[in-house]
Amino acid sequence: MKKCSIYLDALEKGTSEDASSWQDVLMHANRCPDCATDMKRRGEMFEIMADMPEPEYPSVLHSAIMSGIADANTRSDGSDETGWFARIFDRLLQPVEMAISLACLVMFTFLMQIDHSSPLDIRPTRSNAGRQLAARGEPRQAVSSQTLETVSAAEVDQFLRQLEDFNRSQHGHRQPQIDYTPELRLVNDLSNRR
């Protein structure tokens, strides 16, 4: 069973206590056992924190902060030696980054053009075709001696009309076509993380 978290979600959103939505959340918390428990625990936590004394700060806190700032300033002034190397390195790698990005884009467009719906057409070689026919017990016939039958334009038109009639009659019984295009996700897209 899933625990109700309406009260905790309202706290995370930072709903102001003057808002009407906060009043709705409080009314819900009075009726919901999960939210009532969360509201009670939050109140107990505030009571415990109110009884606690304020922590003592180190006497050298201010001097430690100021020395850290001074160290950061001196490091940024002295970082020119590594800075020129980093700038040269960035300028040299920038064309490489552009070339790799362009290559990935070309590869992606090429992959989108490939027809993924039909299986690969694997044709046997002549020696394999002869072995397959002989294994079936069919008479061996040379591939080059076969001729194709010619089809007239009227027969093609008649077939296309019959195909249209069939498609219209089977429109309700058609299954959806499966899309085999790959899904694109960016590495730094935070919505893709789970």
Short mmCIF file of N, CA and C in Angstrom, two decimals:
data_model
loop_
_atom_site.label_atom_id
_atom_site.label_comp_id
_atom_site.label_asym_id
_atom_site.label_seq_id
_atom_site.Cartn_x
_atom_site.Cartn_y
_atom_site.Cartn_z
N MET A 1 0.84 -1.17 0.00
CA MET A 1 0.00 0.00 0.00
C MET A 1 0.89 1.24 0.00
N LYS A 2 0.52 2.21 -0.79
CA LYS A 2 1.34 3.40 -0.94
C LYS A 2 1.00 4.41 0.15
N LYS A 3 2.03 5.04 0.69
CA LYS A 3 1.84 6.03 1.75
C LYS A 3 1.47 7.37 1.13
N CYS A 4 0.51 8.04 1.74
CA CYS A 4 0.07 9.36 1.27
C CYS A 4 1.14 10.39 1.62
N SER A 5 1.49 11.25 0.67
CA SER A 5 2.54 12.24 0.92
C SER A 5 2.10 13.65 0.52
N ILE A 6 0.82 13.93 0.60
CA ILE A 6 0.32 15.26 0.21
C ILE A 6 0.89 16.33 1.15
N TYR A 7 0.92 16.07 2.45
CA TYR A 7 1.43 17.03 3.42
C TYR A 7 2.92 17.30 3.19
N LEU A 8 3.70 16.23 3.00
CA LEU A 8 5.14 16.40 2.77
C LEU A 8 5.42 17.10 1.45
N ASP A 9 4.62 16.80 0.42
CA ASP A 9 4.80 17.47 -0.88
C ASP A 9 4.52 18.97 -0.76
N ALA A 10 3.49 19.33 0.02
CA ALA A 10 3.19 20.76 0.21
C ALA A 10 4.32 21.45 0.94
N LEU A 11 4.95 20.75 1.90
CA LEU A 11 6.09 21.34 2.61
C LEU A 11 7.28 21.54 1.67
N GLU A 12 7.52 20.55 0.79
CA GLU A 12 8.63 20.66 -0.16
C GLU A 12 8.42 21.80 -1.13
N LYS A 13 7.18 22.00 -1.56
CA LYS A 13 6.89 23.08 -2.51
C LYS A 13 7.02 24.45 -1.86
N GLY A 14 7.01 24.49 -0.53
CA GLY A 14 7.15 25.77 0.16
C GLY A 14 5.87 26.57 0.12
N THR A 15 4.74 25.89 0.22
CA THR A 15 3.45 26.58 0.19
C THR A 15 3.35 27.47 1.42
N SER A 16 2.97 28.74 1.22
CA SER A 16 2.88 29.66 2.35
C SER A 16 1.67 29.30 3.20
N GLU A 17 1.80 29.55 4.50
CA GLU A 17 0.75 29.17 5.43
C GLU A 17 -0.48 30.05 5.30
N ASP A 18 -0.38 31.16 4.59
CA ASP A 18 -1.54 32.03 4.38
C ASP A 18 -2.36 31.61 3.17
N ALA A 19 -1.82 30.77 2.33
CA ALA A 19 -2.50 30.39 1.08
C ALA A 19 -3.67 29.45 1.38
N SER A 20 -4.67 29.51 0.52
CA SER A 20 -5.84 28.65 0.70
C SER A 20 -5.47 27.19 0.43
N SER A 21 -4.48 26.96 -0.42
CA SER A 21 -4.07 25.57 -0.68
C SER A 21 -3.45 24.94 0.57
N TRP A 22 -2.78 25.76 1.42
CA TRP A 22 -2.22 25.23 2.66
C TRP A 22 -3.35 24.84 3.62
N GLN A 23 -4.42 25.61 3.63
CA GLN A 23 -5.57 25.27 4.47
C GLN A 23 -6.19 23.96 4.01
N ASP A 24 -6.24 23.76 2.69
CA ASP A 24 -6.76 22.50 2.17
C ASP A 24 -5.87 21.33 2.59
N VAL A 25 -4.55 21.54 2.59
CA VAL A 25 -3.62 20.49 2.99
C VAL A 25 -3.81 20.17 4.48
N LEU A 26 -4.01 21.19 5.31
CA LEU A 26 -4.22 20.96 6.74
C LEU A 26 -5.53 20.20 7.00
N MET A 27 -6.57 20.54 6.25
CA MET A 27 -7.84 19.81 6.39
C MET A 27 -7.66 18.35 5.98
N HIS A 28 -6.88 18.14 4.90
CA HIS A 28 -6.61 16.77 4.47
C HIS A 28 -5.81 16.02 5.53
N ALA A 29 -4.82 16.70 6.14
CA ALA A 29 -3.96 16.05 7.14
C ALA A 29 -4.74 15.65 8.38
N ASN A 30 -5.81 16.37 8.70
CA ASN A 30 -6.63 16.00 9.85
C ASN A 30 -7.41 14.72 9.60
N ARG A 31 -7.71 14.42 8.34
CA ARG A 31 -8.48 13.23 7.99
C ARG A 31 -7.59 12.05 7.59
N CYS A 32 -6.40 12.31 7.07
CA CYS A 32 -5.52 11.25 6.55
C CYS A 32 -4.56 10.79 7.64
N PRO A 33 -4.51 9.50 7.96
CA PRO A 33 -3.61 9.04 9.04
C PRO A 33 -2.12 9.22 8.69
N ASP A 34 -1.73 9.02 7.43
CA ASP A 34 -0.31 9.18 7.05
C ASP A 34 0.12 10.63 7.20
N CYS A 35 -0.69 11.54 6.69
CA CYS A 35 -0.33 12.97 6.76
C CYS A 35 -0.41 13.47 8.20
N ALA A 36 -1.35 12.96 9.00
CA ALA A 36 -1.45 13.35 10.41
C ALA A 36 -0.19 12.93 11.16
N THR A 37 0.32 11.73 10.86
CA THR A 37 1.55 11.26 11.50
C THR A 37 2.73 12.14 11.11
N ASP A 38 2.82 12.49 9.82
CA ASP A 38 3.91 13.35 9.36
C ASP A 38 3.83 14.73 10.01
N MET A 39 2.62 15.27 10.15
CA MET A 39 2.44 16.59 10.75
C MET A 39 2.83 16.54 12.23
N LYS A 40 2.47 15.44 12.93
CA LYS A 40 2.81 15.29 14.34
C LYS A 40 4.33 15.18 14.52
N ARG A 41 4.99 14.40 13.67
CA ARG A 41 6.45 14.24 13.77
C ARG A 41 7.18 15.56 13.50
N ARG A 42 6.65 16.33 12.57
CA ARG A 42 7.26 17.63 12.27
C ARG A 42 7.14 18.56 13.48
N GLY A 43 5.98 18.56 14.13
CA GLY A 43 5.81 19.39 15.33
C GLY A 43 6.74 18.96 16.44
N GLU A 44 6.88 17.65 16.65
CA GLU A 44 7.80 17.15 17.68
C GLU A 44 9.24 17.54 17.38
N MET A 45 9.61 17.49 16.09
CA MET A 45 10.97 17.86 15.71
C MET A 45 11.23 19.34 16.00
N PHE A 46 10.24 20.21 15.72
CA PHE A 46 10.41 21.63 16.02
C PHE A 46 10.52 21.87 17.53
N GLU A 47 9.76 21.12 18.35
CA GLU A 47 9.85 21.27 19.80
C GLU A 47 11.24 20.88 20.30
N ILE A 48 11.78 19.78 19.75
CA ILE A 48 13.13 19.34 20.17
C ILE A 48 14.17 20.37 19.77
N MET A 49 14.03 20.91 18.56
CA MET A 49 15.01 21.91 18.09
C MET A 49 14.91 23.21 18.87
N ALA A 50 13.71 23.57 19.35
CA ALA A 50 13.55 24.80 20.13
C ALA A 50 14.22 24.67 21.49
N ASP A 51 14.24 23.45 22.05
CA ASP A 51 14.87 23.23 23.36
C ASP A 51 16.39 23.16 23.27
N MET A 52 16.92 22.95 22.10
CA MET A 52 18.38 22.81 21.95
C MET A 52 19.04 24.18 22.03
N PRO A 53 20.23 24.26 22.67
CA PRO A 53 20.94 25.55 22.72
C PRO A 53 21.59 25.85 21.36
N GLU A 54 21.84 27.12 21.15
CA GLU A 54 22.48 27.53 19.90
C GLU A 54 23.92 27.02 19.89
N PRO A 55 24.39 26.48 18.78
CA PRO A 55 25.74 25.91 18.76
C PRO A 55 26.80 27.00 18.90
N GLU A 56 27.91 26.60 19.50
CA GLU A 56 29.03 27.54 19.67
C GLU A 56 29.86 27.55 18.39
N TYR A 57 30.13 28.75 17.95
CA TYR A 57 30.93 28.89 16.74
C TYR A 57 32.40 28.95 17.13
N PRO A 58 33.28 28.41 16.29
CA PRO A 58 34.71 28.47 16.62
C PRO A 58 35.19 29.91 16.67
N SER A 59 36.10 30.17 17.56
CA SER A 59 36.60 31.54 17.72
C SER A 59 37.42 32.00 16.51
N VAL A 60 37.94 31.04 15.75
CA VAL A 60 38.79 31.40 14.61
C VAL A 60 38.01 31.32 13.29
N LEU A 61 36.68 31.27 13.36
CA LEU A 61 35.88 31.11 12.15
C LEU A 61 36.10 32.27 11.17
N HIS A 62 36.04 33.50 11.67
CA HIS A 62 36.22 34.66 10.80
C HIS A 62 37.60 34.68 10.16
N SER A 63 38.62 34.40 10.92
CA SER A 63 39.99 34.41 10.36
C SER A 63 40.16 33.27 9.36
N ALA A 64 39.53 32.10 9.59
CA ALA A 64 39.65 30.99 8.65
C ALA A 64 38.97 31.34 7.32
N ILE A 65 37.82 32.00 7.40
CA ILE A 65 37.12 32.41 6.17
C ILE A 65 37.94 33.42 5.40
N MET A 66 38.48 34.42 6.08
CA MET A 66 39.25 35.46 5.41
C MET A 66 40.55 34.89 4.80
N SER A 67 41.18 33.95 5.49
CA SER A 67 42.41 33.36 4.93
C SER A 67 42.06 32.49 3.71
N GLY A 68 40.92 31.82 3.72
CA GLY A 68 40.48 31.05 2.55
C GLY A 68 40.24 31.94 1.35
N ILE A 69 39.65 33.10 1.58
CA ILE A 69 39.42 34.06 0.48
C ILE A 69 40.74 34.57 -0.05
N ALA A 70 41.68 34.88 0.83
CA ALA A 70 42.99 35.37 0.40
C ALA A 70 43.74 34.30 -0.39
N ASP A 71 43.65 33.03 0.05
CA ASP A 71 44.30 31.94 -0.69
C ASP A 71 43.69 31.77 -2.08
N ALA A 72 42.40 31.91 -2.18
CA ALA A 72 41.73 31.79 -3.49
C ALA A 72 42.17 32.91 -4.41
N ASN A 73 42.33 34.11 -3.88
CA ASN A 73 42.77 35.24 -4.71
C ASN A 73 44.20 35.04 -5.19
N THR A 74 45.08 34.53 -4.32
CA THR A 74 46.47 34.32 -4.74
C THR A 74 46.56 33.18 -5.76
N ARG A 75 45.72 32.14 -5.61
CA ARG A 75 45.73 31.04 -6.58
C ARG A 75 45.23 31.50 -7.94
N SER A 76 44.24 32.38 -7.95
CA SER A 76 43.73 32.85 -9.24
C SER A 76 44.75 33.76 -9.91
N ASP A 77 45.53 34.50 -9.13
CA ASP A 77 46.58 35.33 -9.72
C ASP A 77 47.72 34.49 -10.25
N GLY A 78 48.06 33.42 -9.58
CA GLY A 78 49.17 32.56 -9.97
C GLY A 78 48.78 31.49 -10.97
N SER A 79 47.53 31.43 -11.38
CA SER A 79 47.08 30.37 -12.28
C SER A 79 47.29 30.73 -13.75
N ASP A 80 48.00 31.82 -14.04
CA ASP A 80 48.26 32.18 -15.42
C ASP A 80 49.15 31.16 -16.11
N GLU A 81 50.02 30.48 -15.35
CA GLU A 81 50.89 29.47 -15.95
C GLU A 81 50.06 28.31 -16.49
N THR A 82 49.10 27.84 -15.71
CA THR A 82 48.24 26.76 -16.21
C THR A 82 47.15 27.30 -17.10
N GLY A 83 46.81 28.57 -16.97
CA GLY A 83 45.74 29.16 -17.77
C GLY A 83 46.10 29.23 -19.24
N TRP A 84 47.33 29.59 -19.57
CA TRP A 84 47.70 29.68 -20.99
C TRP A 84 47.69 28.30 -21.62
N PHE A 85 48.13 27.27 -20.84
CA PHE A 85 48.12 25.90 -21.36
C PHE A 85 46.68 25.44 -21.61
N ALA A 86 45.80 25.75 -20.68
CA ALA A 86 44.39 25.36 -20.82
C ALA A 86 43.74 26.06 -22.01
N ARG A 87 44.07 27.33 -22.20
CA ARG A 87 43.49 28.07 -23.33
C ARG A 87 43.98 27.50 -24.66
N ILE A 88 45.26 27.17 -24.77
CA ILE A 88 45.79 26.58 -26.00
C ILE A 88 45.16 25.21 -26.24
N PHE A 89 45.07 24.42 -25.18
CA PHE A 89 44.48 23.09 -25.28
C PHE A 89 43.01 23.18 -25.73
N ASP A 90 42.27 24.14 -25.18
CA ASP A 90 40.87 24.33 -25.58
C ASP A 90 40.76 24.73 -27.05
N ARG A 91 41.66 25.60 -27.50
CA ARG A 91 41.62 26.03 -28.90
C ARG A 91 41.96 24.90 -29.86
N LEU A 92 42.84 23.99 -29.44
CA LEU A 92 43.20 22.87 -30.29
C LEU A 92 42.08 21.82 -30.32
N LEU A 93 41.38 21.64 -29.21
CA LEU A 93 40.33 20.62 -29.15
C LEU A 93 38.99 21.08 -29.71
N GLN A 94 38.81 22.37 -29.86
CA GLN A 94 37.52 22.88 -30.34
C GLN A 94 37.19 22.36 -31.75
N PRO A 95 38.11 22.36 -32.72
CA PRO A 95 37.77 21.79 -34.04
C PRO A 95 37.49 20.29 -33.98
N VAL A 96 38.20 19.58 -33.11
CA VAL A 96 37.97 18.14 -32.97
C VAL A 96 36.56 17.90 -32.43
N GLU A 97 36.15 18.68 -31.45
CA GLU A 97 34.80 18.55 -30.90
C GLU A 97 33.75 18.82 -31.98
N MET A 98 33.98 19.82 -32.79
CA MET A 98 33.02 20.14 -33.87
C MET A 98 32.97 19.01 -34.89
N ALA A 99 34.13 18.44 -35.23
CA ALA A 99 34.16 17.36 -36.22
C ALA A 99 33.43 16.12 -35.70
N ILE A 100 33.63 15.80 -34.44
CA ILE A 100 32.96 14.64 -33.86
C ILE A 100 31.45 14.87 -33.81
N SER A 101 31.03 16.07 -33.45
CA SER A 101 29.61 16.38 -33.41
C SER A 101 28.99 16.28 -34.80
N LEU A 102 29.69 16.78 -35.80
CA LEU A 102 29.19 16.71 -37.17
C LEU A 102 29.12 15.26 -37.65
N ALA A 103 30.12 14.46 -37.31
CA ALA A 103 30.11 13.05 -37.70
C ALA A 103 28.94 12.31 -37.05
N CYS A 104 28.67 12.60 -35.79
CA CYS A 104 27.52 11.97 -35.11
C CYS A 104 26.21 12.38 -35.76
N LEU A 105 26.10 13.63 -36.16
CA LEU A 105 24.88 14.11 -36.82
C LEU A 105 24.69 13.42 -38.17
N VAL A 106 25.76 13.28 -38.94
CA VAL A 106 25.67 12.60 -40.24
C VAL A 106 25.30 11.13 -40.04
N MET A 107 25.90 10.49 -39.04
CA MET A 107 25.59 9.09 -38.78
C MET A 107 24.13 8.93 -38.35
N PHE A 108 23.63 9.85 -37.54
CA PHE A 108 22.24 9.78 -37.09
C PHE A 108 21.29 9.94 -38.27
N THR A 109 21.55 10.89 -39.16
CA THR A 109 20.67 11.07 -40.32
C THR A 109 20.75 9.86 -41.24
N PHE A 110 21.93 9.26 -41.38
CA PHE A 110 22.06 8.06 -42.21
C PHE A 110 21.24 6.92 -41.61
N LEU A 111 21.32 6.74 -40.29
CA LEU A 111 20.57 5.66 -39.65
C LEU A 111 19.06 5.89 -39.73
N MET A 112 18.65 7.14 -39.75
CA MET A 112 17.22 7.42 -39.87
C MET A 112 16.70 7.10 -41.27
N GLN A 113 17.57 7.09 -42.28
CA GLN A 113 17.16 6.81 -43.65
C GLN A 113 17.04 5.32 -43.93
N ILE A 114 17.65 4.48 -43.10
CA ILE A 114 17.62 3.04 -43.33
C ILE A 114 16.22 2.53 -43.03
N ASP A 115 15.73 1.63 -43.88
CA ASP A 115 14.41 1.04 -43.69
C ASP A 115 14.55 -0.12 -42.71
N HIS A 116 14.04 0.06 -41.49
CA HIS A 116 14.17 -0.94 -40.44
C HIS A 116 13.01 -1.93 -40.45
N SER A 117 12.01 -1.73 -41.30
CA SER A 117 10.81 -2.57 -41.24
C SER A 117 10.98 -3.90 -41.97
N SER A 118 11.86 -3.98 -42.96
CA SER A 118 12.01 -5.24 -43.69
C SER A 118 13.26 -5.96 -43.22
N PRO A 119 13.20 -7.29 -43.14
CA PRO A 119 14.39 -8.03 -42.73
C PRO A 119 15.46 -7.98 -43.82
N LEU A 120 16.66 -8.33 -43.47
CA LEU A 120 17.76 -8.32 -44.42
C LEU A 120 17.51 -9.34 -45.52
N ASP A 121 17.82 -8.96 -46.73
CA ASP A 121 17.63 -9.85 -47.87
C ASP A 121 18.91 -10.65 -48.08
N ILE A 122 18.90 -11.89 -47.64
CA ILE A 122 20.08 -12.75 -47.76
C ILE A 122 19.83 -13.70 -48.92
N ARG A 123 20.62 -13.56 -49.95
CA ARG A 123 20.46 -14.41 -51.13
C ARG A 123 21.55 -15.47 -51.14
N PRO A 124 21.16 -16.70 -51.35
CA PRO A 124 22.18 -17.76 -51.37
C PRO A 124 23.01 -17.67 -52.65
N THR A 125 24.22 -18.15 -52.55
CA THR A 125 25.08 -18.19 -53.73
C THR A 125 24.61 -19.31 -54.65
N ARG A 126 25.15 -19.35 -55.86
CA ARG A 126 24.70 -20.36 -56.83
C ARG A 126 24.96 -21.77 -56.33
N SER A 127 26.10 -22.00 -55.69
CA SER A 127 26.39 -23.35 -55.22
C SER A 127 25.45 -23.74 -54.08
N ASN A 128 25.15 -22.79 -53.19
CA ASN A 128 24.21 -23.07 -52.10
C ASN A 128 22.80 -23.27 -52.63
N ALA A 129 22.39 -22.51 -53.66
CA ALA A 129 21.05 -22.64 -54.23
C ALA A 129 20.89 -24.02 -54.87
N GLY A 130 21.93 -24.48 -55.55
CA GLY A 130 21.87 -25.81 -56.16
C GLY A 130 21.76 -26.90 -55.12
N ARG A 131 22.49 -26.75 -54.01
CA ARG A 131 22.43 -27.75 -52.94
C ARG A 131 21.05 -27.76 -52.29
N GLN A 132 20.46 -26.57 -52.12
CA GLN A 132 19.14 -26.50 -51.50
C GLN A 132 18.09 -27.15 -52.38
N LEU A 133 18.15 -26.90 -53.69
CA LEU A 133 17.18 -27.51 -54.61
C LEU A 133 17.36 -29.02 -54.66
N ALA A 134 18.60 -29.47 -54.66
CA ALA A 134 18.85 -30.91 -54.71
C ALA A 134 18.40 -31.57 -53.42
N ALA A 135 18.56 -30.89 -52.30
CA ALA A 135 18.15 -31.46 -51.03
C ALA A 135 16.63 -31.59 -50.95
N ARG A 136 15.91 -30.71 -51.61
CA ARG A 136 14.45 -30.77 -51.59
C ARG A 136 13.92 -31.83 -52.56
N GLY A 137 14.73 -32.30 -53.42
CA GLY A 137 14.29 -33.30 -54.39
C GLY A 137 13.71 -32.65 -55.65
N GLU A 138 13.88 -31.35 -55.80
CA GLU A 138 13.39 -30.67 -56.99
C GLU A 138 14.45 -30.76 -58.08
N PRO A 139 14.02 -30.71 -59.32
CA PRO A 139 15.02 -30.76 -60.39
C PRO A 139 15.88 -29.51 -60.37
N ARG A 140 17.14 -29.70 -60.65
CA ARG A 140 18.09 -28.60 -60.61
C ARG A 140 17.94 -27.78 -61.89
N GLN A 141 17.69 -26.49 -61.70
CA GLN A 141 17.51 -25.60 -62.85
C GLN A 141 18.47 -24.42 -62.66
N ALA A 142 19.12 -24.04 -63.71
CA ALA A 142 20.08 -22.95 -63.64
C ALA A 142 19.35 -21.65 -63.39
N VAL A 143 19.90 -20.79 -62.56
CA VAL A 143 19.27 -19.52 -62.21
C VAL A 143 19.22 -18.60 -63.42
N SER A 144 20.22 -18.63 -64.24
CA SER A 144 20.28 -17.71 -65.38
C SER A 144 19.26 -18.06 -66.46
N SER A 145 18.76 -19.30 -66.51
CA SER A 145 17.82 -19.67 -67.56
C SER A 145 16.38 -19.29 -67.23
N GLN A 146 16.12 -18.85 -66.00
CA GLN A 146 14.76 -18.45 -65.63
C GLN A 146 14.45 -17.09 -66.25
N THR A 147 13.24 -16.94 -66.76
CA THR A 147 12.81 -15.66 -67.33
C THR A 147 11.64 -15.14 -66.53
N LEU A 148 11.53 -13.84 -66.48
CA LEU A 148 10.44 -13.21 -65.76
C LEU A 148 9.24 -13.02 -66.67
N GLU A 149 8.06 -13.17 -66.10
CA GLU A 149 6.82 -13.00 -66.85
C GLU A 149 6.52 -11.51 -66.95
N THR A 150 6.09 -11.05 -68.10
CA THR A 150 5.76 -9.64 -68.29
C THR A 150 4.33 -9.40 -67.82
N VAL A 151 4.11 -8.23 -67.25
CA VAL A 151 2.80 -7.85 -66.73
C VAL A 151 2.37 -6.59 -67.45
N SER A 152 1.13 -6.58 -67.94
CA SER A 152 0.64 -5.43 -68.68
C SER A 152 0.19 -4.33 -67.72
N ALA A 153 0.05 -3.13 -68.25
CA ALA A 153 -0.38 -1.99 -67.44
C ALA A 153 -1.80 -2.18 -66.94
N ALA A 154 -2.65 -2.81 -67.72
CA ALA A 154 -4.04 -3.06 -67.31
C ALA A 154 -4.08 -4.00 -66.11
N GLU A 155 -3.22 -5.02 -66.10
CA GLU A 155 -3.18 -5.94 -64.96
C GLU A 155 -2.69 -5.23 -63.70
N VAL A 156 -1.75 -4.31 -63.86
CA VAL A 156 -1.25 -3.56 -62.72
C VAL A 156 -2.36 -2.67 -62.17
N ASP A 157 -3.10 -1.97 -63.05
CA ASP A 157 -4.20 -1.12 -62.61
C ASP A 157 -5.27 -1.92 -61.89
N GLN A 158 -5.60 -3.10 -62.45
CA GLN A 158 -6.61 -3.95 -61.83
C GLN A 158 -6.15 -4.40 -60.43
N PHE A 159 -4.88 -4.76 -60.29
CA PHE A 159 -4.35 -5.18 -58.99
C PHE A 159 -4.40 -4.04 -57.98
N LEU A 160 -4.04 -2.81 -58.41
CA LEU A 160 -4.06 -1.67 -57.50
C LEU A 160 -5.48 -1.35 -57.04
N ARG A 161 -6.47 -1.48 -57.95
CA ARG A 161 -7.86 -1.26 -57.56
C ARG A 161 -8.30 -2.30 -56.53
N GLN A 162 -7.94 -3.54 -56.76
CA GLN A 162 -8.30 -4.60 -55.82
C GLN A 162 -7.62 -4.38 -54.46
N LEU A 163 -6.39 -3.89 -54.50
CA LEU A 163 -5.68 -3.61 -53.26
C LEU A 163 -6.36 -2.49 -52.48
N GLU A 164 -6.79 -1.43 -53.16
CA GLU A 164 -7.49 -0.33 -52.50
C GLU A 164 -8.80 -0.82 -51.88
N ASP A 165 -9.56 -1.65 -52.62
CA ASP A 165 -10.81 -2.20 -52.09
C ASP A 165 -10.54 -3.05 -50.85
N PHE A 166 -9.50 -3.84 -50.89
CA PHE A 166 -9.16 -4.68 -49.75
C PHE A 166 -8.78 -3.82 -48.54
N ASN A 167 -7.96 -2.78 -48.77
CA ASN A 167 -7.55 -1.90 -47.68
C ASN A 167 -8.74 -1.20 -47.05
N ARG A 168 -9.70 -0.75 -47.87
CA ARG A 168 -10.90 -0.10 -47.34
C ARG A 168 -11.73 -1.09 -46.51
N SER A 169 -11.85 -2.31 -46.96
CA SER A 169 -12.68 -3.29 -46.24
C SER A 169 -12.00 -3.75 -44.95
N GLN A 170 -10.68 -3.72 -44.88
CA GLN A 170 -9.93 -4.19 -43.71
C GLN A 170 -9.45 -3.06 -42.81
N HIS A 171 -9.97 -1.85 -43.02
CA HIS A 171 -9.47 -0.68 -42.27
C HIS A 171 -9.65 -0.86 -40.76
N GLY A 172 -10.77 -1.42 -40.30
CA GLY A 172 -11.00 -1.59 -38.87
C GLY A 172 -10.19 -2.71 -38.27
N HIS A 173 -9.74 -3.66 -39.07
CA HIS A 173 -9.00 -4.82 -38.57
C HIS A 173 -7.50 -4.65 -38.64
N ARG A 174 -7.05 -3.51 -39.07
CA ARG A 174 -5.62 -3.26 -39.23
C ARG A 174 -4.93 -3.09 -37.89
N GLN A 175 -3.74 -3.65 -37.77
CA GLN A 175 -2.95 -3.49 -36.56
C GLN A 175 -2.02 -2.29 -36.75
N PRO A 176 -1.71 -1.58 -35.65
CA PRO A 176 -0.83 -0.42 -35.80
C PRO A 176 0.56 -0.84 -36.24
N GLN A 177 1.18 0.04 -37.03
CA GLN A 177 2.51 -0.24 -37.54
C GLN A 177 3.53 0.09 -36.46
N ILE A 178 4.53 -0.76 -36.31
CA ILE A 178 5.55 -0.57 -35.29
C ILE A 178 6.62 0.37 -35.84
N ASP A 179 6.98 1.36 -35.01
CA ASP A 179 8.00 2.33 -35.41
C ASP A 179 9.33 1.90 -34.81
N TYR A 180 10.32 1.67 -35.68
CA TYR A 180 11.61 1.18 -35.22
C TYR A 180 12.67 2.28 -35.12
N THR A 181 12.27 3.53 -35.12
CA THR A 181 13.26 4.59 -35.03
C THR A 181 13.81 4.64 -33.61
N PRO A 182 15.10 4.88 -33.45
CA PRO A 182 15.69 4.88 -32.11
C PRO A 182 15.28 6.12 -31.33
N GLU A 183 15.23 5.98 -30.00
CA GLU A 183 14.91 7.09 -29.14
C GLU A 183 16.20 7.86 -28.85
N LEU A 184 16.12 9.18 -28.88
CA LEU A 184 17.29 10.01 -28.67
C LEU A 184 17.22 10.62 -27.28
N ARG A 185 18.26 10.39 -26.49
CA ARG A 185 18.34 10.98 -25.17
C ARG A 185 19.70 11.65 -25.02
N LEU A 186 19.70 12.81 -24.41
CA LEU A 186 20.94 13.52 -24.16
C LEU A 186 21.54 13.05 -22.84
N VAL A 187 22.86 13.05 -22.75
CA VAL A 187 23.53 12.56 -21.57
C VAL A 187 23.27 13.48 -20.38
N ASN A 188 23.26 14.77 -20.61
CA ASN A 188 23.11 15.70 -19.51
C ASN A 188 21.66 16.11 -19.27
N ASP A 189 20.69 15.41 -19.85
CA ASP A 189 19.28 15.70 -19.65
C ASP A 189 18.87 15.08 -18.33
N LEU A 190 18.55 15.91 -17.34
CA LEU A 190 18.25 15.43 -16.00
C LEU A 190 16.91 14.71 -15.92
N SER A 191 16.01 14.93 -16.88
CA SER A 191 14.71 14.27 -16.82
C SER A 191 14.83 12.79 -17.19
N ASN A 192 15.94 12.36 -17.78
CA ASN A 192 16.12 10.97 -18.15
C ASN A 192 16.60 10.11 -16.99
N ARG A 193 17.04 10.71 -15.92
CA ARG A 193 17.54 9.94 -14.78
C ARG A 193 16.37 9.42 -13.97
N ARG A 194 16.52 8.25 -13.44
CA ARG A 194 15.42 7.65 -12.66
C ARG A 194 15.88 7.34 -11.28
#
